[in-house]
CSV table of C-alpha atoms in Angstrom, one decimal:
chain,number,residue,atom,x,y,z
A,23,MET,CA,-9.4,4.7,-10.2
A,24,GLY,CA,-12.5,5.1,-8.8
A,25,PHE,CA,-13.7,3.7,-5.5
A,26,ASP,CA,-17.2,3.8,-3.8
A,27,ALA,CA,-18.0,6.5,-1.4
A,28,GLU,CA,-17.4,4.5,1.6
A,29,ARG,CA,-13.7,3.5,0.6
A,30,SER,CA,-12.9,7.0,-0.5
A,31,ALA,CA,-14.0,8.5,2.8
A,32,ARG,CA,-11.8,5.9,4.5
A,33,ILE,CA,-8.6,6.8,2.5
A,34,ALA,CA,-9.3,10.4,2.8
A,35,ALA,CA,-9.8,9.9,6.6
A,36,MET,CA,-6.6,7.7,7.0
A,37,ARG,CA,-4.6,10.0,5.1
A,38,GLU,CA,-5.4,13.1,7.4
A,39,THR,CA,-4.8,10.7,10.5
A,40,ALA,CA,-1.5,9.6,8.9
A,41,ARG,CA,-0.3,13.0,7.8
A,42,PRO,CA,1.4,13.7,11.1
A,43,VAL,CA,3.2,10.8,11.3
A,44,TRP,CA,4.4,11.2,7.7
A,45,GLU,CA,5.4,14.8,8.1
A,46,ALA,CA,7.3,14.1,11.5
A,47,SER,CA,9.1,10.9,10.1
A,48,GLY,CA,9.6,11.5,6.4
A,49,ASP,CA,10.1,7.7,6.7
A,50,THR,CA,8.0,5.3,4.4
A,51,ASP,CA,8.5,2.5,6.4
A,52,THR,CA,7.5,4.3,9.5
A,53,LEU,CA,4.3,5.3,7.8
A,54,GLN,CA,3.5,1.8,6.5
A,55,GLN,CA,3.9,0.7,10.2
A,56,PHE,CA,1.5,3.3,11.4
A,57,LEU,CA,-0.8,2.2,8.7
A,58,LYS,CA,-0.6,-1.2,9.4
A,59,ASP,CA,-1.1,-0.7,13.2
A,60,ASN,CA,-4.2,1.2,12.4
A,61,GLY,CA,-5.8,-1.2,10.2
A,62,CYS,CA,-5.0,0.3,6.9
A,63,HIS,CA,-4.0,-2.4,4.4
A,64,GLY,CA,-3.7,-3.3,0.7
A,65,VAL,CA,-5.0,-1.0,-2.0
A,66,GLU,CA,-6.1,1.6,0.8
A,67,ALA,CA,-2.7,1.9,2.4
A,68,VAL,CA,-1.2,2.3,-1.2
A,69,PHE,CA,-3.5,5.0,-1.8
A,70,VAL,CA,-3.2,6.7,1.3
A,71,THR,CA,0.5,6.5,0.6
A,72,MET,CA,0.2,8.2,-2.8
A,73,GLY,CA,-1.6,10.9,-1.4
A,74,LEU,CA,0.8,11.8,1.5
A,75,LEU,CA,3.9,11.2,-0.7
A,76,ASN,CA,2.3,13.2,-3.5
A,77,CYS,CA,3.5,10.3,-6.1
A,78,ASP,CA,2.4,8.0,-8.8
A,79,LEU,CA,1.1,4.5,-8.2
A,80,GLY,CA,4.3,2.7,-9.0
A,81,GLU,CA,6.2,4.7,-6.3
A,82,ALA,CA,3.3,4.2,-3.5
A,83,GLN,CA,3.5,0.6,-4.4
A,84,ARG,CA,7.2,0.3,-3.8
A,85,ALA,CA,6.8,2.3,-0.7
A,86,PHE,CA,4.1,-0.3,0.8
A,87,LEU,CA,6.0,-3.4,-0.6
A,88,ASN,CA,9.4,-2.6,0.6
A,89,ALA,CA,8.4,-1.8,4.1
A,90,PRO,CA,9.5,-4.6,6.5
A,91,CYS,CA,5.8,-4.7,8.2
A,92,ARG,CA,4.4,-5.6,4.9
A,93,ASP,CA,6.4,-8.7,4.4
A,94,ALA,CA,3.2,-10.9,4.1
A,95,GLU,CA,1.7,-8.9,1.6
A,96,ARG,CA,4.8,-8.7,-0.4
A,97,ARG,CA,5.2,-12.6,-0.3
A,98,PHE,CA,1.5,-12.9,-1.2
A,99,HIS,CA,1.8,-10.3,-4.1
A,100,ASN,CA,4.8,-12.1,-5.5
A,101,ASP,CA,3.2,-15.6,-5.3
A,102,ALA,CA,0.1,-14.1,-7.1
A,103,MET,CA,2.3,-12.7,-9.8
A,104,ASP,CA,4.3,-15.8,-10.0
A,105,ALA,CA,1.1,-18.0,-10.5
A,106,LEU,CA,-0.2,-15.4,-13.3
A,107,ALA,CA,3.2,-15.8,-14.9
A,108,GLU,CA,3.2,-19.7,-14.9
A,109,ALA,CA,-0.5,-19.8,-16.1
A,110,ALA,CA,0.3,-17.4,-18.8
A,111,ASP,CA,3.1,-19.8,-19.9
A,112,HIS,CA,0.7,-22.6,-20.0
A,113,ASP,CA,-1.7,-20.8,-22.1
A,114,VAL,CA,0.7,-20.1,-25.2
């Protein structure tokens, strides 16, 4: 997935800022709390996670959405997915 230069730079900078936290803890919940506390949310947090964990998008999304500190994002995601599924059911 391509991002504009500004977003790519933010992701790269946060990845390096968060690297010591990830290396010290090895805990995805701790990483997500650090990212949240430092204003890294949504897609950017997922891509920072992908880079640090050296994982695919699915695994990074699970780490993001399963972290206790990301409850609001998880609820929003679930509500959006439910609304899309309901809309798709009505279009059939």
